[in-house]
Tab-separated table of C-alpha atoms in Angstrom:
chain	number	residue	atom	x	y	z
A	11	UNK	CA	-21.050	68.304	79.153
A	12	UNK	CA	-17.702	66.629	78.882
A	13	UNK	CA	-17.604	63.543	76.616
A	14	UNK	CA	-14.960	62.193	78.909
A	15	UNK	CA	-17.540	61.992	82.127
A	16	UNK	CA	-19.456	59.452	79.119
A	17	UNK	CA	-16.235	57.266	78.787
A	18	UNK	CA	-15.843	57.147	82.647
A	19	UNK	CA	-19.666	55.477	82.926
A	20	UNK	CA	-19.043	52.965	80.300
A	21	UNK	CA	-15.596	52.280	81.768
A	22	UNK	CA	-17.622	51.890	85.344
A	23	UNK	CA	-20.384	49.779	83.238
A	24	UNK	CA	-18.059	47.420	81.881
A	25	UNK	CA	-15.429	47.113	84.660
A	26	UNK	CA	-18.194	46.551	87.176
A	27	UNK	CA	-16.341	48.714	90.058
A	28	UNK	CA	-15.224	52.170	91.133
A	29	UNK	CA	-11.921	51.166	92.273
A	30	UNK	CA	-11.031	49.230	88.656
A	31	UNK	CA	-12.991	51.753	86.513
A	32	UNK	CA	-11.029	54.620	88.440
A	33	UNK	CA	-7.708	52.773	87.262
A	34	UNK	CA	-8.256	52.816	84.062
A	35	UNK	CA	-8.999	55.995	83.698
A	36	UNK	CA	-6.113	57.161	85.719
A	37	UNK	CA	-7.532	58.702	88.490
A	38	UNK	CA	-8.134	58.286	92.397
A	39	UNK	CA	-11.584	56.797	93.251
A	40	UNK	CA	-12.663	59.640	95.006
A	41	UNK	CA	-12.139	61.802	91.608
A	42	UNK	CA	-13.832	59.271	89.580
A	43	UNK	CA	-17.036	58.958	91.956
A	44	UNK	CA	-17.024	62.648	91.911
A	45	UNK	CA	-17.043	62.731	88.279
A	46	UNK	CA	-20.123	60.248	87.988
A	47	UNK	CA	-21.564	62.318	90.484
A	48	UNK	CA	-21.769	65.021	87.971
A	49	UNK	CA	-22.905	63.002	85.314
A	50	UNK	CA	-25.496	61.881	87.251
A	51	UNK	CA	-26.418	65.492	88.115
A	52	UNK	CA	-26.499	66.454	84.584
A	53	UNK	CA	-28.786	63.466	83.479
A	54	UNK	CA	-30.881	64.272	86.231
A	55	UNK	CA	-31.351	61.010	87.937
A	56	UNK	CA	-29.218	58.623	89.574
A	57	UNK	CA	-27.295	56.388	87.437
A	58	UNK	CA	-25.772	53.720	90.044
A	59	UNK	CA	-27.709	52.100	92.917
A	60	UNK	CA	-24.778	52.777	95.612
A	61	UNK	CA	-27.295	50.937	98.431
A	62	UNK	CA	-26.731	47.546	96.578
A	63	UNK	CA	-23.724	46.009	98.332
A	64	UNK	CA	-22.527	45.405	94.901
A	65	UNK	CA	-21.921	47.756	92.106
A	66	UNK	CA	-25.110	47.874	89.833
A	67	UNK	CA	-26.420	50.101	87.784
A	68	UNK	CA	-30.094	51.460	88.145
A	69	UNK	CA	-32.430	50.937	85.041
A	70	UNK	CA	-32.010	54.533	84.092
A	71	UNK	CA	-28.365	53.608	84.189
A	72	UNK	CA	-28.892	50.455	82.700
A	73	UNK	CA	-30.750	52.304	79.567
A	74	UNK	CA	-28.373	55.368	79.591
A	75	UNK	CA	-24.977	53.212	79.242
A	76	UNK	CA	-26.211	51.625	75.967
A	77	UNK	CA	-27.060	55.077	74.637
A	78	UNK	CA	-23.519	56.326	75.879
A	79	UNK	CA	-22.121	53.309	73.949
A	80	UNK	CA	-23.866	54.663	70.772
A	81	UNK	CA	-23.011	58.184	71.575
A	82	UNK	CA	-19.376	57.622	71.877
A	83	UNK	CA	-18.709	55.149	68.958
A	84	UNK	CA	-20.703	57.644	66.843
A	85	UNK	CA	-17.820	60.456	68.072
A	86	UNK	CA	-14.611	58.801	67.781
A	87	UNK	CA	-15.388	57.271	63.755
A	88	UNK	CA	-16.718	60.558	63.700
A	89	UNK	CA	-13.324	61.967	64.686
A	90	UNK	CA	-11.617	59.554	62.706
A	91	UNK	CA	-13.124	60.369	59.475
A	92	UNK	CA	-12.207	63.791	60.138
A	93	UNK	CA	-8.449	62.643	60.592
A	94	UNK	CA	-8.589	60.025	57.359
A	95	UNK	CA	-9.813	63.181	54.881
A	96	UNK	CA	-6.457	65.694	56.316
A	97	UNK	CA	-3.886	65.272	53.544
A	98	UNK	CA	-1.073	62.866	54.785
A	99	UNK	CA	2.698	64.063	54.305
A	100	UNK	CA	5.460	62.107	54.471
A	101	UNK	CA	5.365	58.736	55.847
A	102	UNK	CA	2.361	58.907	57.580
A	103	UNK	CA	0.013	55.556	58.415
A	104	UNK	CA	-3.336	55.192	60.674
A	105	UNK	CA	-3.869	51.344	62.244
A	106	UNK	CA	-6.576	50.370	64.243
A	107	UNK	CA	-5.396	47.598	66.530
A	108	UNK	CA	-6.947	45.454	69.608
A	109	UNK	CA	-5.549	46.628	73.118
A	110	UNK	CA	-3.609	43.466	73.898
A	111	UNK	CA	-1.939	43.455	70.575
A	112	UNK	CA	-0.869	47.597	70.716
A	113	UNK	CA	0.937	46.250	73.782
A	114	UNK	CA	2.614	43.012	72.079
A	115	UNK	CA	3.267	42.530	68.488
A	116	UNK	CA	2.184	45.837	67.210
A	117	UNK	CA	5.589	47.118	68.128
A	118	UNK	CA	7.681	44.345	66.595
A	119	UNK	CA	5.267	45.135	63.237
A	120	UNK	CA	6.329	48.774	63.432
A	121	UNK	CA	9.879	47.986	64.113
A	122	UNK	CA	10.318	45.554	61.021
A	123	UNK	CA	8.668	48.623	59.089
A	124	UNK	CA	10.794	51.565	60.536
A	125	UNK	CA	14.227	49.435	60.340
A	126	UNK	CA	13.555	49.513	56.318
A	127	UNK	CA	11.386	52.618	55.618
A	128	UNK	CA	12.645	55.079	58.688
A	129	UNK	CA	10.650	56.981	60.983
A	130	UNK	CA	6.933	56.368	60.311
A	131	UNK	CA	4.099	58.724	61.768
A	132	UNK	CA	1.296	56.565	63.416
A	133	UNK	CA	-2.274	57.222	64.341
A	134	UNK	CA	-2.986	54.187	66.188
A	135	UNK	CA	-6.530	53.447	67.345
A	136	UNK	CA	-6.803	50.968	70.055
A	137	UNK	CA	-10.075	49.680	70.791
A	138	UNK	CA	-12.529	46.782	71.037
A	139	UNK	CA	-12.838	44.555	67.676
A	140	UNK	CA	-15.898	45.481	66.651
A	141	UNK	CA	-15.099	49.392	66.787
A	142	UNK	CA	-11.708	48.080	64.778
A	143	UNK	CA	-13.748	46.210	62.519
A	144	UNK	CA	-15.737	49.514	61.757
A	145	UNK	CA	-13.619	52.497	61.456
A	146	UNK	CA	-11.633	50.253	58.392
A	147	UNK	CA	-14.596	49.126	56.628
A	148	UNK	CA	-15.213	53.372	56.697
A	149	UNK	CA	-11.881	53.724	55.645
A	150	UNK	CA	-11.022	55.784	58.952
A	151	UNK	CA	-7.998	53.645	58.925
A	152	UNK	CA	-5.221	52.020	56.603
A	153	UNK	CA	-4.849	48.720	58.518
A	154	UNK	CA	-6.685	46.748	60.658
A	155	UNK	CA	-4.457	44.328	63.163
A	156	UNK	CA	-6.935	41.710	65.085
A	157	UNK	CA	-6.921	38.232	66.046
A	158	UNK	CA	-8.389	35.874	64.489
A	159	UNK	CA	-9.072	32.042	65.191
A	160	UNK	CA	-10.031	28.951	63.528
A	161	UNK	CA	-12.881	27.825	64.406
A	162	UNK	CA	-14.415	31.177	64.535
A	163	UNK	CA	-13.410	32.653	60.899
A	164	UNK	CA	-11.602	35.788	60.140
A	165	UNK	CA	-12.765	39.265	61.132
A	166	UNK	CA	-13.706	40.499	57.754
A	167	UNK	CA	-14.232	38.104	54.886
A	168	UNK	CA	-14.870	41.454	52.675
A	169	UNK	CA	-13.186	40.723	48.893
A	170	UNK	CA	-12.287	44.038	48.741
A	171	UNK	CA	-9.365	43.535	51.628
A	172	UNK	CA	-6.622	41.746	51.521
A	173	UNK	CA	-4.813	40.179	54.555
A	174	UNK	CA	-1.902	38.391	56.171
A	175	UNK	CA	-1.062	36.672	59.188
A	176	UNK	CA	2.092	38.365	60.728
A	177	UNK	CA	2.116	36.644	63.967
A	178	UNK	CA	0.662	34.196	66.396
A	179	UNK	CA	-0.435	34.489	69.951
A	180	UNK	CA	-1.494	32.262	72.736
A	181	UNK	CA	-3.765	32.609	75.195
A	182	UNK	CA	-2.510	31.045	78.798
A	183	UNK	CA	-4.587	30.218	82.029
A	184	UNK	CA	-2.649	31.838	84.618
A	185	UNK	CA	-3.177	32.582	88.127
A	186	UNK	CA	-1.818	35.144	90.934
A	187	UNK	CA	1.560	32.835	92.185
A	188	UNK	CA	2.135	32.315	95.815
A	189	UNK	CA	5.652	30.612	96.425
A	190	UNK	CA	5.418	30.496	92.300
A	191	UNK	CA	2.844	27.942	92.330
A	192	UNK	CA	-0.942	29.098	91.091
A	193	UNK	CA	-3.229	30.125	93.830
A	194	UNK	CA	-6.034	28.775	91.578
A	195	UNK	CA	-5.621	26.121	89.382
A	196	UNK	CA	-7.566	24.007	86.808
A	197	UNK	CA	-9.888	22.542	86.261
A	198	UNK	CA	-11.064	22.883	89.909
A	199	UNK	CA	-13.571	20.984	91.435
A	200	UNK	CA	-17.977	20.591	92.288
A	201	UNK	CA	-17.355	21.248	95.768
A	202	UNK	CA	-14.525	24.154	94.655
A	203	UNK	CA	-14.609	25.567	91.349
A	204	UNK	CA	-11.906	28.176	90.223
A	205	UNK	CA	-13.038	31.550	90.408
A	206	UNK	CA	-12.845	32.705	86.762
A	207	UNK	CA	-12.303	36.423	85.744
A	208	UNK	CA	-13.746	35.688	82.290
A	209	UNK	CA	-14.331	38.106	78.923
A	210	UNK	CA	-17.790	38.841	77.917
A	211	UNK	CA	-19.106	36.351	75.858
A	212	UNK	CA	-19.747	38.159	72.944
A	213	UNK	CA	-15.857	39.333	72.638
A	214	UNK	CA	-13.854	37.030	70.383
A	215	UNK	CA	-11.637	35.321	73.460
A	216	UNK	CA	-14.798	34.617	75.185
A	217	UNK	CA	-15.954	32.747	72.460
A	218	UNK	CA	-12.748	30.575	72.219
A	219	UNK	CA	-13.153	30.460	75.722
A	220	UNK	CA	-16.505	29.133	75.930
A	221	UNK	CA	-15.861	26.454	73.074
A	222	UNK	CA	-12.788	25.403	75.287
A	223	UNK	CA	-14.754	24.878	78.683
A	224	UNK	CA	-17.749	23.218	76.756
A	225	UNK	CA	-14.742	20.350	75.466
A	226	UNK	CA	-13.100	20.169	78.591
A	227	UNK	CA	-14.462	18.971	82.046
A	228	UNK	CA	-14.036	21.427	84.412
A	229	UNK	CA	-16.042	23.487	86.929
A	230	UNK	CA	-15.268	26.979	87.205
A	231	UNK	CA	-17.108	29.807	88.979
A	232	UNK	CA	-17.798	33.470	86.565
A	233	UNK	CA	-17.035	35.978	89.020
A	234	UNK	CA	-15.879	38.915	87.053
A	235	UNK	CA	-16.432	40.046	83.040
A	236	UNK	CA	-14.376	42.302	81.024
A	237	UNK	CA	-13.909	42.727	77.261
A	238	UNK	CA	-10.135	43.766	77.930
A	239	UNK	CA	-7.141	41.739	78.585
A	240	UNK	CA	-5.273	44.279	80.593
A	241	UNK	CA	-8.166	44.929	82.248
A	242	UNK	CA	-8.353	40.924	83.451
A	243	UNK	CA	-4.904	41.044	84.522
A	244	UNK	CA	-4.921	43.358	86.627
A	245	UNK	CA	-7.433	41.298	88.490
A	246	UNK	CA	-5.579	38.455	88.527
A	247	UNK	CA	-2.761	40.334	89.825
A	248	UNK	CA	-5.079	41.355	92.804
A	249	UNK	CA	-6.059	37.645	93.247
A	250	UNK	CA	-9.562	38.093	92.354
A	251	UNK	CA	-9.246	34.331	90.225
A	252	UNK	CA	-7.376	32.889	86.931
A	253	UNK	CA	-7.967	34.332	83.148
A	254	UNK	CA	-6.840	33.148	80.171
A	255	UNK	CA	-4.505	35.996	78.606
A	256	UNK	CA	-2.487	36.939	75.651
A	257	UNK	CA	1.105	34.447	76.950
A	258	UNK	CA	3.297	37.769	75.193
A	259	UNK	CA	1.193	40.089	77.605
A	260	UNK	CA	2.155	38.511	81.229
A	261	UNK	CA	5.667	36.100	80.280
A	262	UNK	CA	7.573	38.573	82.298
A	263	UNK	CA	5.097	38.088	85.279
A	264	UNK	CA	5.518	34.287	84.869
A	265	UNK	CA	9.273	34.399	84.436
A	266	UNK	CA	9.476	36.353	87.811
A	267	UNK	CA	7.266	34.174	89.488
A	268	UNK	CA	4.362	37.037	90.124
A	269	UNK	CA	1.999	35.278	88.487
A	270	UNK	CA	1.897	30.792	87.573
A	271	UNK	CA	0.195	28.514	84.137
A	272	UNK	CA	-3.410	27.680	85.869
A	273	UNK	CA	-3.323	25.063	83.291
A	274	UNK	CA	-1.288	22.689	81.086
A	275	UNK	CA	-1.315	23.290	77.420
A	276	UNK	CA	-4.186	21.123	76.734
A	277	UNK	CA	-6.020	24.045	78.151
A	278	UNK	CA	-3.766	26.635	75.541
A	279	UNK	CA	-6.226	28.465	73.308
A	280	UNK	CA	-4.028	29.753	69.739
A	281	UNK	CA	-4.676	32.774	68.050
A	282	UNK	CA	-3.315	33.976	64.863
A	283	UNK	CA	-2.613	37.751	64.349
A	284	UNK	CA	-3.324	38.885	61.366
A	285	UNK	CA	-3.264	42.073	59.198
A	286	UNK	CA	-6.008	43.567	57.329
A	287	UNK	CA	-5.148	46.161	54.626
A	288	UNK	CA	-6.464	47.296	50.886
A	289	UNK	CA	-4.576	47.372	47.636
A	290	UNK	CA	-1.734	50.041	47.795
A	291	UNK	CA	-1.921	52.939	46.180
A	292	UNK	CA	1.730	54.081	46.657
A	293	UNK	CA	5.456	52.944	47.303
A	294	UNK	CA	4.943	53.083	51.121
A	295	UNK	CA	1.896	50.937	51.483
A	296	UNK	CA	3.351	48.718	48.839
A	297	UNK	CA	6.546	48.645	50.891
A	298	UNK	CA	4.643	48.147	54.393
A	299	UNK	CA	2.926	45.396	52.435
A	300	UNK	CA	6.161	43.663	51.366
A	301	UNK	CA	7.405	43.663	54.990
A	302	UNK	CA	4.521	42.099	56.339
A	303	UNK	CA	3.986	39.549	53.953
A	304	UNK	CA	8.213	38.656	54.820
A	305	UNK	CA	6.943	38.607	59.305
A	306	UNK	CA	4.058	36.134	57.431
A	307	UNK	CA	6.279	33.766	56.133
A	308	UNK	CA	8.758	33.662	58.983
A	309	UNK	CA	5.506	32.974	61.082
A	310	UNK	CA	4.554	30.069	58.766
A	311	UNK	CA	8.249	28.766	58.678
């Protein structure tokens, strides 16, 4: 069986619809419920309940998908530690990095590095922090780049790693923008509450989210859950309801008037971004170190 048909029913699991699931993964619907189709065949049972006039998974489904999970977290730090024992050459680095951040300050972090060291070979893992979290405690990676935030401690409070903070992010309410004014807007109403495309709970937004909304009066309806930012904006986009996301992930949106704040800044939720690495062994990790710890105090300036 292909692994990839394994990654398509989590994706479906998580994004809780053919049409998003078949997005992400870069293919037409059609393709992608084909490809469950098969998955399904080579299970032997059906995964998905496609009477239900919602997506929902059946309870083979629901126990299969957490086994999936397993299976494929198992196979990438299994891939991984393959990678991390071939002998490097040249300037060579592996990150693991959260998928909003590979898509905002990750690059500025590489270009700081490359306009002093030159070209730099990257593996770059992108994934969800716990899976970060994991392949550098197992040493799949050199550096680990995550958010972090206040009230909810740092990712890894490990002695044996040493960290940074080498930038700061913000997390926004924003809406879709009609006439460049939010469709939906906080903090809504008893008789109207926002629709809310909201991150799981368990994911490290949704907490800051959830300490947020317990502070602040305001009445909000959950109508869709996703661990990903990109994967809330592009329901936002669609007008589906406001999400808080990354402010360096949709300022062009907002700037063009596709998408509007929700929210003052009282409703602002700040992140620091900070960079996990061990003690280097050799001039270019001590070098990579030097440059970040420079981005850390311009940050702090």
């Amino acid at each position: 069986m292909d692994f990839k048909l394994l990654e398509d029913f989590v994706c479906l699991a998580q994004a809780n619809s053919f049409t998003a699931a078949a997005r992400e993964r870069f293919v037409t619907q059609p393709a992608f419920s084909r490809r469950i189709k098969a998955l399904e065949q080579w299970v032997g049972t059906e995964l998905v309940n496609r009477d239900s006039p919602q997506l929902e998974l059946t309870a083979q489904g629901q126990a299969f998908v957490k086994e999936a999970e397993e299976i494929l977290s198992r196979l990438y730090l299994a891939r991984e530690s393959a990678r991390a024992l071939k002998k490097t050459t040249g300037n060579e680095i592996s990150v693991a990095a959260q998928n909003s951040i590979v898509q905002t300050l990750f690059m500025h972090w590489m270009q700081e590095i490359e306009r002093e060291i030159g070209p730099v070979y990257v593996r770059l893992s992108s994934d969800r922090l716990a899976d970060c979290i994991e392949m550098f405690r197992n040493g799949s990676v050199d550096y680990l780049l995550c958010y972090t935030h206040e009230d909810l401690g740092n990712a890894l409070d490990d002695a044996r790693f040493q960290s940074t903070v080498i930038g700061a992010e913000t997390l926004v309410p924003v809406s879709l923008a009609v006439d460049r004014k939010p469709r939906f807007q906080l903090p809504g109403n008893v008789s109207d509450p926002t629709p809310l495309v909201a991150y799981t709970h368990q994911s490290l937004f949704g907490k800051a989210i959830d300490q947020l909304m317990e502070r602040e009066d305001c009445y909000l309806s959950r109508r869709y859950e996703n661990p990903f930012a990109h994967t809330l904006k592009s329901m936002v986009v669609g007008g589906y309801g406001m999400a808080w996301l990354p402010h360096s992930f949709v300022k062009g949106e907002l700037k063009r008037g596709e998408l509007a704040l929700a929210g003052d800044e009282s409703w602002n939720v700040p992140f620091d971004v900070r960079l996990y690495y061990r003690e280097p062994e050799d001039t270019l990790h001590s070098k990579i170190k030097e440059i970040s710890a420079r981005l850390a105090a311009k940050n702090t300036s």
